[in-house]
GROMACS .gro file of C-alpha atoms in nm:
model
  152
    1MET     CA    1  13.045  -2.870  10.066
    2THR     CA    2  13.145  -3.042  10.387
    3MET     CA    3  12.873  -3.163  10.621
    4GLU     CA    4  12.905  -3.310  10.968
    5LEU     CA    5  12.653  -3.558  11.105
    6LEU     CA    6  12.633  -3.568  11.487
    7CYS     CA    7  12.417  -3.719  11.761
    8HIS     CA    8  12.271  -3.526  12.056
    9ASN     CA    9  12.272  -3.841  12.276
   10CYS     CA   10  12.618  -3.989  12.217
   11SER     CA   11  12.959  -3.911  12.069
   12PHE     CA   12  12.870  -4.020  11.714
   13GLN     CA   13  13.025  -3.789  11.456
   14GLN     CA   14  13.087  -3.842  11.083
   15THR     CA   15  13.198  -3.597  10.813
   16PHE     CA   16  13.085  -3.606  10.450
   17GLN     CA   17  13.165  -3.427  10.125
   18LEU     CA   18  12.851  -3.341   9.929
   19GLY     CA   19  12.786  -3.189   9.589
   20GLN     CA   20  13.039  -3.148   9.310
   21LEU     CA   21  13.403  -3.100   9.403
   22ASP     CA   22  13.622  -2.827   9.253
   23GLY     CA   23  13.788  -2.922   8.928
   24TRP     CA   24  13.554  -3.203   8.832
   25PRO     CA   25  13.527  -3.249   8.454
   26THR     CA   26  13.203  -3.332   8.274
   27PHE     CA   27  13.029  -3.668   8.290
   28PRO     CA   28  13.153  -3.937   8.213
   29ALA     CA   29  13.513  -3.807   8.220
   30VAL     CA   30  13.472  -3.753   8.597
   31LEU     CA   31  13.465  -4.133   8.631
   32THR     CA   32  13.802  -4.175   8.457
   33GLN     CA   33  14.133  -3.994   8.482
   34GLY     CA   34  13.972  -3.697   8.312
   35VAL     CA   35  14.074  -3.790   7.959
   36GLU     CA   36  13.786  -3.755   7.716
   37ALA     CA   37  13.725  -4.074   7.511
   38PHE     CA   38  13.812  -3.919   7.177
   39MET     CA   39  14.161  -3.821   7.299
   40THR     CA   40  14.288  -4.176   7.356
   41GLY     CA   41  14.271  -4.516   7.199
   42LEU     CA   42  14.172  -4.667   7.534
   43PRO     CA   43  13.812  -4.744   7.626
   44LEU     CA   44  13.663  -4.458   7.828
   45TRP     CA   45  13.618  -4.681   8.135
   46PHE     CA   46  13.987  -4.778   8.144
   47VAL     CA   47  14.164  -4.661   8.460
   48PRO     CA   48  14.476  -4.862   8.549
   49SER     CA   49  14.447  -5.014   8.895
   50MET     CA   50  14.768  -4.841   9.006
   51HIS     CA   51  14.617  -4.500   8.928
   52GLU     CA   52  14.344  -4.326   9.121
   53PRO     CA   53  14.075  -4.179   8.893
   54ILE     CA   54  13.953  -3.822   8.945
   55LEU     CA   55  13.652  -3.957   9.135
   56GLN     CA   56  13.822  -4.171   9.398
   57ARG     CA   57  13.735  -4.537   9.445
   58THR     CA   58  13.612  -4.457   9.797
   59TYR     CA   59  13.315  -4.280   9.634
   60VAL     CA   60  13.239  -4.518   9.345
   61ASP     CA   61  13.365  -4.873   9.300
   62ASP     CA   62  13.499  -4.997   8.966
   63TRP     CA   63  13.190  -5.213   8.897
   64ASN     CA   64  12.958  -4.910   8.918
   65ARG     CA   65  13.212  -4.697   8.729
   66PHE     CA   66  13.216  -4.946   8.440
   67ARG     CA   67  12.838  -4.997   8.445
   68LEU     CA   68  12.764  -4.622   8.433
   69ILE     CA   69  13.011  -4.552   8.153
   70GLN     CA   70  12.888  -4.853   7.956
   71HIS     CA   71  12.524  -4.735   7.980
   72TYR     CA   72  12.630  -4.382   7.888
   73GLN     CA   73  12.808  -4.504   7.577
   74LEU     CA   74  12.528  -4.742   7.472
   75TYR     CA   75  12.240  -4.498   7.526
   76GLN     CA   76  12.402  -4.159   7.473
   77GLU     CA   77  12.150  -4.062   7.203
   78GLU     CA   78  11.863  -4.111   7.452
   79LEU     CA   79  12.006  -3.863   7.702
   80ALA     CA   80  11.863  -3.514   7.676
   81ASP     CA   81  12.147  -3.305   7.532
   82GLY     CA   82  12.392  -3.556   7.685
   83TRP     CA   83  12.323  -3.402   8.028
   84VAL     CA   84  12.373  -3.621   8.335
   85PRO     CA   85  12.329  -3.484   8.689
   86TYR     CA   86  12.604  -3.605   8.924
   87GLN     CA   87  12.741  -3.529   9.270
   88LEU     CA   88  12.858  -3.679   9.597
   89ASP     CA   89  12.560  -3.774   9.808
   90LEU     CA   90  12.461  -3.931  10.139
   91TYR     CA   91  12.365  -4.299  10.158
   92HIS     CA   92  12.222  -4.506  10.444
   93CYS     CA   93  12.211  -4.876  10.520
   94PRO     CA   94  11.860  -4.975  10.634
   95THR     CA   95  11.997  -5.280  10.816
   96CYS     CA   96  12.297  -5.159  11.021
   97HIS     CA   97  12.202  -4.788  11.005
   98ARG     CA   98  12.549  -4.674  10.898
   99PHE     CA   99  12.590  -4.374  10.669
  100SER     CA  100  12.829  -4.341  10.378
  101ASN     CA  101  12.938  -4.085  10.123
  102ARG     CA  102  12.900  -4.207   9.762
  103PHE     CA  103  12.886  -4.081   9.406
  104TRP     CA  104  12.535  -4.040   9.264
  105CYS     CA  105  12.428  -3.976   8.908
  106ALA     CA  106  12.120  -4.049   8.700
  107LEU     CA  107  12.110  -4.147   8.335
  108PHE     CA  108  11.754  -4.061   8.232
  109LEU     CA  109  11.678  -4.300   7.946
  110GLN     CA  110  11.348  -4.338   7.761
  111LEU     CA  111  11.237  -4.645   7.957
  112ASP     CA  112  11.469  -4.648   8.256
  113VAL     CA  113  11.677  -4.443   8.499
  114VAL     CA  114  12.025  -4.584   8.556
  115GLN     CA  115  12.185  -4.499   8.891
  116PRO     CA  116  12.473  -4.649   9.087
  117LEU     CA  117  12.388  -4.939   9.319
  118TYR     CA  118  12.596  -4.972   9.634
  119GLU     CA  119  12.615  -5.249   9.893
  120CYS     CA  120  12.689  -5.188  10.257
  121PRO     CA  121  13.044  -5.314  10.324
  122HIS     CA  122  12.929  -5.453  10.661
  123ASP     CA  123  12.619  -5.657  10.569
  124GLN     CA  124  12.582  -5.637  10.185
  125THR     CA  125  12.241  -5.467  10.205
  126ILE     CA  126  12.168  -5.228   9.916
  127LEU     CA  127  12.228  -4.871  10.036
  128GLU     CA  128  11.956  -4.607  10.008
  129ARG     CA  129  12.024  -4.255   9.888
  130ILE     CA  130  11.878  -4.011  10.141
  131GLU     CA  131  11.810  -3.639  10.170
  132ILE     CA  132  11.987  -3.438  10.439
  133SER     CA  133  11.657  -3.273  10.530
  134ASP     CA  134  11.523  -3.617  10.633
  135ILE     CA  135  11.809  -3.697  10.871
  136ASP     CA  136  11.583  -3.675  11.179
  137HIS     CA  137  11.394  -3.982  11.048
  138PHE     CA  138  11.704  -4.202  11.087
  139SER     CA  139  11.844  -4.355  11.402
  140CYS     CA  140  12.200  -4.303  11.520
  141PRO     CA  141  12.427  -4.593  11.419
  142SER     CA  142  12.591  -4.583  11.764
  143CYS     CA  143  12.314  -4.536  12.022
  144HIS     CA  144  12.011  -4.606  11.794
  145GLY     CA  145  11.831  -4.293  11.920
  146HIS     CA  146  11.653  -4.057  11.683
  147SER     CA  147  11.878  -3.769  11.778
  148LEU     CA  148  12.090  -3.696  11.472
  149TYR     CA  149  12.154  -3.346  11.347
  150VAL     CA  150  12.361  -3.178  11.076
  151ARG     CA  151  12.631  -2.917  11.115
  152ARG     CA  152  12.762  -2.751  10.798
   0.00000   0.00000   0.00000
């Protein structure tokens, strides 16, 4: 689903992809080139740098990609039926107020929940995953007014 974030007070406009995209394989193959681990001799996390994985690097960096796959492989028996929720989601920087579109998933382990951690590329603050329904609680990154709205 495509969502547009706009401001009533200024010309701010940003478009995001949310949810699961067509053709995505299961988790964790979505983080690779779509090849299931048992089909190759390569580690599941291996994606050559000259190739773009199914889930593009603009949505999840290689550090998070490796970390998520590593936790999945180490704790697979703890996951309920191997099920992992995943999708593209909306993130917000609490410092510079910019929004970004990132991959989200949750590995529900017995004593922990493993999720991707993203830093803002502008100020290295840890990004917060936010709900679209709460968008009116955030200020516009351009004019800093509380006048944001969503168009789908």
